[in-house]
Each structure stands twice: as structure tokens, then as C-alpha cells.
């Protein structure tokens, strides 16, 4: 099956896809992106992903109307062309190509639109059964984490630190000692039966999976609070788990030097994972 790309209006094999070295995405990370899964040939939660993409584009003042551009049709065509039953679709839109000056180029330039479609590799079932280890790292990101910007240096350095420590993910901790999210995931904890996750705002990416999990938790009548918890509270929590497009809902059983609770995936994380799988299989998305 082919891994395919789309660059500025054309589908082509991934290996042949190129953009200019003067693209502002390459020079300045002056661009935004989305990552979404498709299951059974259908893009998952396309509408919220597109709303977030529009939010990111507006925040950076990149003037591309994704509907007029026909992005939905392009995503659907890419999924069909790839032939994979489950795919990971990556979309990147940059301000475009121009001589390198920090300020926006004078006059109109055409934003660069890139997409790749690859087979979705879902984490191994054993990881969900056993749970994973995470390490905490300082959240060194800028103050607009709600924008899904391609500028991910702080995220990748944290993730690398986690991988070098034999961990699955890094939990990011802000200057006030609060857990914001993972380097490429949302973070949840359960304390005294209450599920909590950092509130939407500039500190976190408004994760689509986070939204799905919150809705599923409310449908299951679980008490939910969108409020910060500190690293210390995460350490003392009854359960901790991650959520994200590629991660789904992943229990954390080890945080830094210590097990979380009894070191086994907790009941709410397991229930929410089952509800998530059921939603992917039969939900109305
Ligand atoms: N990352 N938080 C951050 C910082 C992220 O980068 C992501 C997603 C999430 C989860 O968001 P969602 O549920 O919409 O996937 C939370 C993607 C997968 C990535 O960068 O590859």
C-alpha cells in the first residue's frame, strides 16, 4: 500500500514530496498542523479537527479558507488513495514561500498546504493492559499552547528526555507546579472518584481526544472537573492516564520514581478506554 502525500494541489508518492527551502514553515516554523485518524475509511472527528485548524490559522493570521480550498475532499481522497483501513492523516499549512525576513512578506503569498497519509499504528494492546511509565519535565513552551503550531521544540526535547528515561511520555509541569499536559497528549488524573484535566485555555492544546473523553465521562455520569492539578497531586492520584489521537486513552502506572497507586491501570481509565473503543467502532462521529 502506498504512503502518499499531497503538496499544493497535487497527490504524489511520499518520497517525491518536496517544498521550497524558503518555505516559512522550514525557516521559522511559521505554520500550523493537524493530526487525525481514520477508521474504516472515515476521518475521525473531522469537524472538531477542522475547527481547531481554523482557530490556529486565524491566530497566526494565515489567510487560507480551508473550506474554499476543498480540504475535506482532499483528506477523504487521500484516505481512499492510500488504501489503508486505518490511517494517520497529517496536515500542515504554512504561511508560504518567500525570501527570509522575519516579518510577514509584503503582498499576498500562497500558503503551502501539505498532507501525508500513512497507515495508523495503534499502540500494542499490552501497553493498555499493563499501563505505561511517564516522567515529568518542565513545560518550556510559549504562552499560546492552544495554537497547534509546528514549532514543537519544547515538546520534542521533553519527549526525548522521556524516551531516554525508558518512559512512554513526558508530563509537562508549568512554573506553578501544575501539570498542563503531555508532550503530545492530554493528561488526566482521578482523585477521590473525580476525574480532572487542565482547563481549556492558552496553557494546553484543546485536544480532540480530551473532548471525546470528557463527553464519554459525562455520559457515564462520572464526576468531571476541568481544573489544574499539581505534579504532587498527580503523584498522589488514584489514577493517571493520557489521551490523544495516536495514544487513545492510555493508563499511566509509573510517574518519575514511583508507581501510581498500586501500579496497575485503574478502573476509570479502563472504563473510559472501553467507552472510547466503543465510540470509535459504533459512535456517531
Ligand atoms: N499531538 N497535547 C499536545 C501538546 C499534542 O501535541 C496533542 C496531539 C494532544 C492530543 O490532541 P488530540 O487529541 O487532538 O490528538 C495534546 C499530535 C497527535 C501530534 O503532535 O502528533
PDB file of C-alpha atoms and ligand atoms in Angstrom:
ATOM      1  CA  UNK A   1       0.000   0.000   0.000  1.00  0.00           C
ATOM      2  CA  UNK A   2       1.368   3.456  -0.756  1.00  0.00           C
ATOM      3  CA  UNK A   3       2.188   6.149   1.756  1.00  0.00           C
ATOM      4  CA  UNK A   4       1.046   9.215  -0.059  1.00  0.00           C
ATOM      5  CA  UNK A   5       1.486  12.935   0.091  1.00  0.00           C
ATOM      6  CA  UNK A   6      -0.356  15.975  -1.171  1.00  0.00           C
ATOM      7  CA  UNK A   7       1.595  19.173  -1.835  1.00  0.00           C
ATOM      8  CA  UNK A   8      -0.049  22.377  -3.056  1.00  0.00           C
ATOM      9  CA  UNK A   9      -2.779  20.803  -5.152  1.00  0.00           C
ATOM     10  CA  UNK A  10      -1.108  17.539  -6.244  1.00  0.00           C
ATOM     11  CA  UNK A  11      -1.117  13.993  -4.885  1.00  0.00           C
ATOM     12  CA  UNK A  12       2.214  12.203  -5.216  1.00  0.00           C
ATOM     13  CA  UNK A  13       4.211   9.384  -3.608  1.00  0.00           C
ATOM     14  CA  UNK A  14       5.567  10.418  -0.203  1.00  0.00           C
ATOM     15  CA  UNK A  15       9.207  10.028  -1.319  1.00  0.00           C
ATOM     16  CA  UNK A  16       8.683  12.581  -4.113  1.00  0.00           C
ATOM     17  CA  UNK A  17       7.006  15.252  -1.981  1.00  0.00           C
ATOM     18  CA  UNK A  18       9.100  18.415  -1.522  1.00  0.00           C
ATOM     19  CA  UNK A  19       8.668  22.048  -0.514  1.00  0.00           C
ATOM     20  CA  UNK A  20      10.992  25.013  -1.007  1.00  0.00           C
ATOM     21  CA  UNK A  21      13.866  25.689   1.401  1.00  0.00           C
ATOM     22  CA  UNK A  22      12.458  29.216   1.596  1.00  0.00           C
ATOM     23  CA  UNK A  23       9.147  27.963   2.898  1.00  0.00           C
ATOM     24  CA  UNK A  24       8.400  29.890   6.083  1.00  0.00           C
ATOM     25  CA  UNK A  25       7.423  26.628   7.750  1.00  0.00           C
ATOM     26  CA  UNK A  26      11.008  25.420   7.279  1.00  0.00           C
ATOM     27  CA  UNK A  27      12.638  28.791   8.076  1.00  0.00           C
ATOM     28  CA  UNK A  28      10.520  29.936  11.026  1.00  0.00           C
ATOM     29  CA  UNK A  29       8.061  27.146  11.940  1.00  0.00           C
ATOM     30  CA  UNK A  30       5.555  29.711  10.649  1.00  0.00           C
ATOM     31  CA  UNK A  31       2.761  27.217  10.228  1.00  0.00           C
ATOM     32  CA  UNK A  32       0.134  25.067  11.840  1.00  0.00           C
ATOM     33  CA  UNK A  33      -0.822  21.420  11.651  1.00  0.00           C
ATOM     34  CA  UNK A  34      -3.425  18.800  12.439  1.00  0.00           C
ATOM     35  CA  UNK A  35      -3.158  15.076  13.023  1.00  0.00           C
ATOM     36  CA  UNK A  36      -6.237  12.944  12.677  1.00  0.00           C
ATOM     37  CA  UNK A  37      -7.003   9.245  12.430  1.00  0.00           C
ATOM     38  CA  UNK A  38      -9.340   7.485  10.056  1.00  0.00           C
ATOM     39  CA  UNK A  39     -11.113   4.260  10.930  1.00  0.00           C
ATOM     40  CA  UNK A  40     -12.909   2.130   8.324  1.00  0.00           C
ATOM     41  CA  UNK A  41     -12.118   4.741   5.665  1.00  0.00           C
ATOM     42  CA  UNK A  42     -13.768   7.626   7.595  1.00  0.00           C
ATOM     43  CA  UNK A  43     -11.860  10.534   9.143  1.00  0.00           C
ATOM     44  CA  UNK A  44     -12.452  10.573  12.923  1.00  0.00           C
ATOM     45  CA  UNK A  45     -13.967  13.758  14.381  1.00  0.00           C
ATOM     46  CA  UNK A  46     -13.184  15.738  11.232  1.00  0.00           C
ATOM     47  CA  UNK A  47     -15.351  18.713  12.192  1.00  0.00           C
ATOM     48  CA  UNK A  48     -13.598  19.494  15.523  1.00  0.00           C
ATOM     49  CA  UNK A  49     -10.193  18.935  13.907  1.00  0.00           C
ATOM     50  CA  UNK A  50     -11.108  21.427  11.160  1.00  0.00           C
ATOM     51  CA  UNK A  51     -12.450  23.933  13.709  1.00  0.00           C
ATOM     52  CA  UNK A  52      -9.166  23.736  15.619  1.00  0.00           C
ATOM     53  CA  UNK A  53      -7.220  24.139  12.357  1.00  0.00           C
ATOM     54  CA  UNK A  54      -9.228  27.276  11.547  1.00  0.00           C
ATOM     55  CA  UNK A  55      -8.534  28.596  15.057  1.00  0.00           C
ATOM     56  CA  UNK A  56      -4.786  28.007  14.585  1.00  0.00           C
ATOM     57  CA  UNK A  57      -4.760  29.630  11.123  1.00  0.00           C
ATOM     58  CA  UNK A  58      -6.634  32.685  12.393  1.00  0.00           C
ATOM     59  CA  UNK A  59      -4.328  33.025  15.392  1.00  0.00           C
ATOM     60  CA  UNK A  60      -1.290  33.185  13.070  1.00  0.00           C
ATOM     61  CA  UNK A  61      -3.182  35.314  10.507  1.00  0.00           C
ATOM     62  CA  UNK A  62      -2.612  32.808   7.718  1.00  0.00           C
ATOM     63  CA  UNK A  63      -5.336  33.614   5.223  1.00  0.00           C
ATOM     64  CA  UNK A  64      -6.409  30.225   3.921  1.00  0.00           C
ATOM     65  CA  UNK A  65     -10.092  29.288   3.816  1.00  0.00           C
ATOM     66  CA  UNK A  66      -9.868  25.516   4.212  1.00  0.00           C
ATOM     67  CA  UNK A  67     -13.443  25.024   3.013  1.00  0.00           C
ATOM     68  CA  UNK A  68     -12.957  27.054  -0.189  1.00  0.00           C
ATOM     69  CA  UNK A  69      -9.689  25.128  -0.681  1.00  0.00           C
ATOM     70  CA  UNK A  70     -11.635  21.860  -0.546  1.00  0.00           C
ATOM     71  CA  UNK A  71      -9.578  20.380   2.288  1.00  0.00           C
ATOM     72  CA  UNK A  72     -12.267  17.934   3.374  1.00  0.00           C
ATOM     73  CA  UNK A  73     -12.414  16.384  -0.115  1.00  0.00           C
ATOM     74  CA  UNK A  74      -8.614  16.227  -0.204  1.00  0.00           C
ATOM     75  CA  UNK A  75      -8.486  14.396   3.150  1.00  0.00           C
ATOM     76  CA  UNK A  76     -11.153  11.928   2.037  1.00  0.00           C
ATOM     77  CA  UNK A  77      -9.449  11.359  -1.313  1.00  0.00           C
ATOM     78  CA  UNK A  78      -6.095  10.830   0.413  1.00  0.00           C
ATOM     79  CA  UNK A  79      -7.584   8.180   2.689  1.00  0.00           C
ATOM     80  CA  UNK A  80      -9.110   6.346  -0.289  1.00  0.00           C
ATOM     81  CA  UNK A  81      -5.913   6.616  -2.369  1.00  0.00           C
ATOM     82  CA  UNK A  82      -3.792   5.203   0.456  1.00  0.00           C
ATOM     83  CA  UNK A  83      -5.954   2.081   0.629  1.00  0.00           C
ATOM     84  CA  UNK A  84      -5.234   1.544   4.345  1.00  0.00           C
ATOM     85  CA  UNK A  85      -8.172   0.527   6.564  1.00  0.00           C
ATOM     86  CA  UNK A  86      -6.935   2.859   9.320  1.00  0.00           C
ATOM     87  CA  UNK A  87      -4.778   5.881   8.566  1.00  0.00           C
ATOM     88  CA  UNK A  88      -2.971   8.736  10.235  1.00  0.00           C
ATOM     89  CA  UNK A  89      -3.505  11.951   8.305  1.00  0.00           C
ATOM     90  CA  UNK A  90      -1.028  14.780   8.864  1.00  0.00           C
ATOM     91  CA  UNK A  91      -1.929  18.227   7.527  1.00  0.00           C
ATOM     92  CA  UNK A  92       0.460  21.169   7.614  1.00  0.00           C
ATOM     93  CA  UNK A  93      -0.303  24.682   6.392  1.00  0.00           C
ATOM     94  CA  UNK A  94       2.424  27.314   6.393  1.00  0.00           C
ATOM     95  CA  UNK A  95       2.361  30.993   5.504  1.00  0.00           C
ATOM     96  CA  UNK A  96       4.101  30.083   2.225  1.00  0.00           C
ATOM     97  CA  UNK A  97       7.413  30.624   0.458  1.00  0.00           C
ATOM     98  CA  UNK A  98       9.195  33.985   0.457  1.00  0.00           C
ATOM     99  CA  UNK A  99      12.714  35.438   0.895  1.00  0.00           C
ATOM    100  CA  UNK A 100      13.711  35.057   4.550  1.00  0.00           C
ATOM    101  CA  UNK A 101      12.652  38.106   6.565  1.00  0.00           C
ATOM    102  CA  UNK A 102      11.039  37.783   9.973  1.00  0.00           C
ATOM    103  CA  UNK A 103       8.035  39.991   9.188  1.00  0.00           C
ATOM    104  CA  UNK A 104       5.216  38.666   7.026  1.00  0.00           C
ATOM    105  CA  UNK A 105       6.026  39.021   3.299  1.00  0.00           C
ATOM    106  CA  UNK A 106       4.552  42.144   1.722  1.00  0.00           C
ATOM    107  CA  UNK A 107       1.656  41.347  -0.582  1.00  0.00           C
ATOM    108  CA  UNK A 108      -0.188  38.106  -0.938  1.00  0.00           C
ATOM    109  CA  UNK A 109       1.640  34.820  -0.904  1.00  0.00           C
ATOM    110  CA  UNK A 110       0.084  31.443  -1.367  1.00  0.00           C
ATOM    111  CA  UNK A 111       0.057  29.363   1.840  1.00  0.00           C
ATOM    112  CA  UNK A 112       1.751  25.976   1.487  1.00  0.00           C
ATOM    113  CA  UNK A 113      -0.616  23.054   2.038  1.00  0.00           C
ATOM    114  CA  UNK A 114       0.919  19.652   2.721  1.00  0.00           C
ATOM    115  CA  UNK A 115      -0.743  16.403   3.731  1.00  0.00           C
ATOM    116  CA  UNK A 116       0.588  12.895   4.278  1.00  0.00           C
ATOM    117  CA  UNK A 117      -1.466   9.752   4.747  1.00  0.00           C
ATOM    118  CA  UNK A 118       0.142   6.747   6.407  1.00  0.00           C
ATOM    119  CA  UNK A 119      -1.079   3.563   7.987  1.00  0.00           C
ATOM    120  CA  UNK A 120      -2.273   4.142  11.570  1.00  0.00           C
ATOM    121  CA  UNK A 121      -0.124   2.208  14.050  1.00  0.00           C
ATOM    122  CA  UNK A 122      -2.205   1.843  17.190  1.00  0.00           C
ATOM    123  CA  UNK A 123      -0.214   1.136  20.378  1.00  0.00           C
ATOM    124  CA  UNK A 124       0.103  -2.554  21.267  1.00  0.00           C
ATOM    125  CA  UNK A 125      -2.775  -3.906  23.423  1.00  0.00           C
ATOM    126  CA  UNK A 126      -0.253  -4.977  26.119  1.00  0.00           C
ATOM    127  CA  UNK A 127       0.585  -1.316  26.723  1.00  0.00           C
ATOM    128  CA  UNK A 128      -3.044  -0.592  27.634  1.00  0.00           C
ATOM    129  CA  UNK A 129      -3.237  -3.747  29.762  1.00  0.00           C
ATOM    130  CA  UNK A 130      -0.015  -3.066  31.671  1.00  0.00           C
ATOM    131  CA  UNK A 131      -0.024   0.748  31.577  1.00  0.00           C
ATOM    132  CA  UNK A 132       2.990   2.946  30.855  1.00  0.00           C
ATOM    133  CA  UNK A 133       5.643   4.949  32.619  1.00  0.00           C
ATOM    134  CA  UNK A 134       5.958   8.743  32.311  1.00  0.00           C
ATOM    135  CA  UNK A 135       8.456  11.279  33.574  1.00  0.00           C
ATOM    136  CA  UNK A 136       7.778  14.891  34.495  1.00  0.00           C
ATOM    137  CA  UNK A 137       9.656  17.696  32.728  1.00  0.00           C
ATOM    138  CA  UNK A 138       9.360  21.480  32.928  1.00  0.00           C
ATOM    139  CA  UNK A 139       6.839  22.932  30.463  1.00  0.00           C
ATOM    140  CA  UNK A 140       9.132  25.237  28.487  1.00  0.00           C
ATOM    141  CA  UNK A 141       6.610  26.090  25.749  1.00  0.00           C
ATOM    142  CA  UNK A 142       5.403  29.545  24.777  1.00  0.00           C
ATOM    143  CA  UNK A 143       2.210  31.103  26.125  1.00  0.00           C
ATOM    144  CA  UNK A 144      -0.106  30.120  23.232  1.00  0.00           C
ATOM    145  CA  UNK A 145      -0.224  26.355  23.513  1.00  0.00           C
ATOM    146  CA  UNK A 146      -3.816  26.445  22.215  1.00  0.00           C
ATOM    147  CA  UNK A 147      -2.384  27.070  18.724  1.00  0.00           C
ATOM    148  CA  UNK A 148      -1.357  23.823  17.047  1.00  0.00           C
ATOM    149  CA  UNK A 149       1.841  25.364  15.750  1.00  0.00           C
ATOM    150  CA  UNK A 150       4.588  23.372  14.050  1.00  0.00           C
ATOM    151  CA  UNK A 151       7.028  24.989  16.477  1.00  0.00           C
ATOM    152  CA  UNK A 152       7.436  21.974  18.767  1.00  0.00           C
ATOM    153  CA  UNK A 153      10.989  22.281  20.125  1.00  0.00           C
ATOM    154  CA  UNK A 154       9.994  22.216  23.797  1.00  0.00           C
ATOM    155  CA  UNK A 155       7.691  19.261  23.128  1.00  0.00           C
ATOM    156  CA  UNK A 156      10.301  17.200  21.300  1.00  0.00           C
ATOM    157  CA  UNK A 157      13.002  17.883  23.903  1.00  0.00           C
ATOM    158  CA  UNK A 158      10.651  16.713  26.651  1.00  0.00           C
ATOM    159  CA  UNK A 159       9.642  13.624  24.670  1.00  0.00           C
ATOM    160  CA  UNK A 160      13.284  12.774  24.010  1.00  0.00           C
ATOM    161  CA  UNK A 161      14.031  13.083  27.721  1.00  0.00           C
ATOM    162  CA  UNK A 162      11.156  10.668  28.393  1.00  0.00           C
ATOM    163  CA  UNK A 163      12.348   8.153  25.806  1.00  0.00           C
ATOM    164  CA  UNK A 164      15.902   8.291  27.170  1.00  0.00           C
ATOM    165  CA  UNK A 165      14.473   7.542  30.637  1.00  0.00           C
ATOM    166  CA  UNK A 166      12.659   4.496  29.218  1.00  0.00           C
ATOM    167  CA  UNK A 167       9.291   6.244  29.537  1.00  0.00           C
ATOM    168  CA  UNK A 168       6.349   6.461  27.146  1.00  0.00           C
ATOM    169  CA  UNK A 169       5.664  10.186  27.527  1.00  0.00           C
ATOM    170  CA  UNK A 170       6.688  13.344  29.383  1.00  0.00           C
ATOM    171  CA  UNK A 171       4.206  15.131  31.629  1.00  0.00           C
ATOM    172  CA  UNK A 172       4.752  18.882  31.315  1.00  0.00           C
ATOM    173  CA  UNK A 173       4.778  20.888  34.549  1.00  0.00           C
ATOM    174  CA  UNK A 174       4.433  24.672  34.485  1.00  0.00           C
ATOM    175  CA  UNK A 175       6.170  27.243  36.699  1.00  0.00           C
ATOM    176  CA  UNK A 176       3.412  26.942  39.296  1.00  0.00           C
ATOM    177  CA  UNK A 177       3.957  23.207  39.655  1.00  0.00           C
ATOM    178  CA  UNK A 178       0.789  22.331  37.716  1.00  0.00           C
ATOM    179  CA  UNK A 179       0.598  19.540  35.160  1.00  0.00           C
ATOM    180  CA  UNK A 180      -0.546  21.057  31.873  1.00  0.00           C
ATOM    181  CA  UNK A 181      -0.496  18.054  29.514  1.00  0.00           C
ATOM    182  CA  UNK A 182       1.848  15.542  27.889  1.00  0.00           C
ATOM    183  CA  UNK A 183       4.358  16.476  25.188  1.00  0.00           C
ATOM    184  CA  UNK A 184       1.916  15.187  22.547  1.00  0.00           C
ATOM    185  CA  UNK A 185      -1.041  14.060  24.663  1.00  0.00           C
ATOM    186  CA  UNK A 186      -3.580  15.368  27.164  1.00  0.00           C
ATOM    187  CA  UNK A 187      -3.261  14.331  30.793  1.00  0.00           C
ATOM    188  CA  UNK A 188      -5.988  13.251  33.225  1.00  0.00           C
ATOM    189  CA  UNK A 189      -5.958  12.192  36.850  1.00  0.00           C
ATOM    190  CA  UNK A 190      -8.549  10.688  39.183  1.00  0.00           C
ATOM    191  CA  UNK A 191      -8.659  11.744  42.824  1.00  0.00           C
ATOM    192  CA  UNK A 192     -11.388  10.607  45.214  1.00  0.00           C
ATOM    193  CA  UNK A 193     -13.501   9.457  42.292  1.00  0.00           C
ATOM    194  CA  UNK A 194     -13.291  12.782  40.453  1.00  0.00           C
ATOM    195  CA  UNK A 195     -11.735  12.942  37.002  1.00  0.00           C
ATOM    196  CA  UNK A 196      -9.762  16.101  36.317  1.00  0.00           C
ATOM    197  CA  UNK A 197      -7.784  17.597  33.456  1.00  0.00           C
ATOM    198  CA  UNK A 198      -6.297  21.042  32.889  1.00  0.00           C
ATOM    199  CA  UNK A 199      -8.887  23.589  31.710  1.00  0.00           C
ATOM    200  CA  UNK A 200      -9.013  24.759  28.089  1.00  0.00           C
ATOM    201  CA  UNK A 201      -7.028  27.962  27.588  1.00  0.00           C
ATOM    202  CA  UNK A 202      -3.597  29.086  26.437  1.00  0.00           C
ATOM    203  CA  UNK A 203      -1.767  26.525  28.606  1.00  0.00           C
ATOM    204  CA  UNK A 204      -2.905  23.475  26.663  1.00  0.00           C
ATOM    205  CA  UNK A 205      -3.828  22.280  23.221  1.00  0.00           C
ATOM    206  CA  UNK A 206      -7.600  21.806  23.001  1.00  0.00           C
ATOM    207  CA  UNK A 207      -7.154  18.097  22.312  1.00  0.00           C
ATOM    208  CA  UNK A 208      -9.918  16.449  20.327  1.00  0.00           C
ATOM    209  CA  UNK A 209      -9.478  13.171  22.218  1.00  0.00           C
ATOM    210  CA  UNK A 210      -9.647  15.095  25.505  1.00  0.00           C
ATOM    211  CA  UNK A 211     -13.031  16.452  24.369  1.00  0.00           C
ATOM    212  CA  UNK A 212     -14.251  12.979  23.412  1.00  0.00           C
ATOM    213  CA  UNK A 213     -13.111  11.505  26.753  1.00  0.00           C
ATOM    214  CA  UNK A 214     -14.793  14.322  28.710  1.00  0.00           C
ATOM    215  CA  UNK A 215     -18.060  13.717  26.831  1.00  0.00           C
ATOM    216  CA  UNK A 216     -17.836   9.961  27.416  1.00  0.00           C
ATOM    217  CA  UNK A 217     -17.121  10.538  31.122  1.00  0.00           C
ATOM    218  CA  UNK A 218     -20.144  12.832  31.414  1.00  0.00           C
ATOM    219  CA  UNK A 219     -22.320  10.260  29.595  1.00  0.00           C
ATOM    220  CA  UNK A 220     -21.116   7.659  32.128  1.00  0.00           C
ATOM    221  CA  UNK A 221     -22.117  10.102  34.902  1.00  0.00           C
ATOM    222  CA  UNK A 222     -18.558  10.312  36.223  1.00  0.00           C
ATOM    223  CA  UNK A 223     -17.766  13.479  38.174  1.00  0.00           C
ATOM    224  CA  UNK A 224     -15.526  15.637  35.971  1.00  0.00           C
ATOM    225  CA  UNK A 225     -13.594  18.810  36.728  1.00  0.00           C
ATOM    226  CA  UNK A 226     -11.679  20.867  34.215  1.00  0.00           C
ATOM    227  CA  UNK A 227      -9.159  22.284  36.648  1.00  0.00           C
ATOM    228  CA  UNK A 228      -5.425  22.103  37.172  1.00  0.00           C
ATOM    229  CA  UNK A 229      -3.803  19.521  39.415  1.00  0.00           C
ATOM    230  CA  UNK A 230      -0.212  19.835  40.581  1.00  0.00           C
ATOM    231  CA  UNK A 231       2.528  17.312  39.945  1.00  0.00           C
ATOM    232  CA  UNK A 232       2.281  16.384  43.621  1.00  0.00           C
ATOM    233  CA  UNK A 233      -1.453  15.716  43.178  1.00  0.00           C
ATOM    234  CA  UNK A 234      -0.710  13.582  40.115  1.00  0.00           C
ATOM    235  CA  UNK A 235       1.812  11.622  42.204  1.00  0.00           C
ATOM    236  CA  UNK A 236      -0.785  11.014  44.920  1.00  0.00           C
ATOM    237  CA  UNK A 237      -3.642  10.330  42.473  1.00  0.00           C
ATOM    238  CA  UNK A 238      -5.643   7.110  42.373  1.00  0.00           C
ATOM    239  CA  UNK A 239      -5.293   7.012  38.608  1.00  0.00           C
ATOM    240  CA  UNK A 240      -3.483   8.904  35.871  1.00  0.00           C
ATOM    241  CA  UNK A 241      -3.894   8.493  32.126  1.00  0.00           C
ATOM    242  CA  UNK A 242      -3.074  10.114  28.796  1.00  0.00           C
ATOM    243  CA  UNK A 243      -5.316  10.835  25.824  1.00  0.00           C
ATOM    244  CA  UNK A 244      -4.543  11.704  22.228  1.00  0.00           C
ATOM    245  CA  UNK A 245      -5.172  10.793  18.613  1.00  0.00           C
ATOM    246  CA  UNK A 246      -2.349   8.272  18.407  1.00  0.00           C
ATOM    247  CA  UNK A 247      -2.454   7.255  22.084  1.00  0.00           C
ATOM    248  CA  UNK A 248      -6.240   6.918  22.558  1.00  0.00           C
ATOM    249  CA  UNK A 249      -6.685   6.547  26.367  1.00  0.00           C
ATOM    250  CA  UNK A 250      -3.513   5.141  27.923  1.00  0.00           C
ATOM    251  CA  UNK A 251      -3.178   4.341  31.660  1.00  0.00           C
ATOM    252  CA  UNK A 252      -0.064   5.619  33.430  1.00  0.00           C
ATOM    253  CA  UNK A 253       1.180   3.283  36.146  1.00  0.00           C
ATOM    254  CA  UNK A 254       4.540   4.849  36.942  1.00  0.00           C
ATOM    255  CA  UNK A 255       5.385   8.555  37.361  1.00  0.00           C
ATOM    256  CA  UNK A 256       9.044   9.532  37.816  1.00  0.00           C
ATOM    257  CA  UNK A 257      10.427   7.300  40.576  1.00  0.00           C
ATOM    258  CA  UNK A 258       7.135   5.966  41.918  1.00  0.00           C
ATOM    259  CA  UNK A 259       4.208   3.733  40.984  1.00  0.00           C
ATOM    260  CA  UNK A 260       0.826   5.426  40.618  1.00  0.00           C
ATOM    261  CA  UNK A 261      -1.435   3.952  43.335  1.00  0.00           C
ATOM    262  CA  UNK A 262      -0.922   0.153  43.200  1.00  0.00           C
ATOM    263  CA  UNK A 263       0.987   0.337  39.905  1.00  0.00           C
ATOM    264  CA  UNK A 264      -1.863  -1.141  37.842  1.00  0.00           C
ATOM    265  CA  UNK A 265      -4.238   0.531  35.362  1.00  0.00           C
ATOM    266  CA  UNK A 266      -7.155   1.947  37.321  1.00  0.00           C
ATOM    267  CA  UNK A 267     -10.857   1.184  36.819  1.00  0.00           C
ATOM    268  CA  UNK A 268     -11.892   4.581  35.410  1.00  0.00           C
ATOM    269  CA  UNK A 269      -9.074   4.626  32.877  1.00  0.00           C
ATOM    270  CA  UNK A 270     -10.071   1.118  31.783  1.00  0.00           C
ATOM    271  CA  UNK A 271     -13.761   2.072  31.553  1.00  0.00           C
ATOM    272  CA  UNK A 272     -13.011   5.187  29.561  1.00  0.00           C
ATOM    273  CA  UNK A 273     -10.747   3.269  27.204  1.00  0.00           C
ATOM    274  CA  UNK A 274     -13.532   0.750  26.588  1.00  0.00           C
ATOM    275  CA  UNK A 275     -16.007   3.586  26.045  1.00  0.00           C
ATOM    276  CA  UNK A 276     -13.552   5.227  23.632  1.00  0.00           C
ATOM    277  CA  UNK A 277     -13.129   1.998  21.618  1.00  0.00           C
ATOM    278  CA  UNK A 278     -16.899   1.536  21.534  1.00  0.00           C
ATOM    279  CA  UNK A 279     -17.304   5.140  20.340  1.00  0.00           C
ATOM    280  CA  UNK A 280     -14.698   4.646  17.580  1.00  0.00           C
ATOM    281  CA  UNK A 281     -16.404   1.413  16.494  1.00  0.00           C
ATOM    282  CA  UNK A 282     -20.067   2.464  16.699  1.00  0.00           C
ATOM    283  CA  UNK A 283     -20.278   6.141  17.718  1.00  0.00           C
ATOM    284  CA  UNK A 284     -21.770   8.968  15.697  1.00  0.00           C
ATOM    285  CA  UNK A 285     -18.732  10.952  14.644  1.00  0.00           C
TER     286      UNK A 285
HETATM  287  N1  LIG B   1      -0.412  15.699  19.182  1.00  0.00           N
HETATM  288  N2  LIG B   1      -1.445  17.904  23.586  1.00  0.00           N
HETATM  289  C1  LIG B   1      -0.448  18.138  22.717  1.00  0.00           C
HETATM  290  C2  LIG B   1       0.649  19.071  23.086  1.00  0.00           C
HETATM  291  C3  LIG B   1      -0.456  17.498  21.455  1.00  0.00           C
HETATM  292  O1  LIG B   1       0.525  17.735  20.571  1.00  0.00           O
HETATM  293  C4  LIG B   1      -1.517  16.594  21.152  1.00  0.00           C
HETATM  294  C5  LIG B   1      -1.609  15.903  19.834  1.00  0.00           C
HETATM  295  C6  LIG B   1      -2.513  16.376  22.108  1.00  0.00           C
HETATM  296  C7  LIG B   1      -3.682  15.479  21.831  1.00  0.00           C
HETATM  297  O2  LIG B   1      -4.540  16.115  20.913  1.00  0.00           O
HETATM  298  P1  LIG B   1      -5.543  15.301  20.002  1.00  0.00           P
HETATM  299  O3  LIG B   1      -6.423  14.529  20.900  1.00  0.00           O
HETATM  300  O4  LIG B   1      -6.289  16.338  19.247  1.00  0.00           O
HETATM  301  O5  LIG B   1      -4.716  14.396  19.140  1.00  0.00           O
HETATM  302  C8  LIG B   1      -2.453  17.068  23.314  1.00  0.00           C
HETATM  303  C9  LIG B   1      -0.415  15.129  17.845  1.00  0.00           C
HETATM  304  C10 LIG B   1      -1.004  13.757  17.777  1.00  0.00           C
HETATM  305  C11 LIG B   1       0.982  15.248  17.266  1.00  0.00           C
HETATM  306  O6  LIG B   1       1.608  16.258  17.530  1.00  0.00           O
HETATM  307  O7  LIG B   1       1.413  14.353  16.534  1.00  0.00           O
END
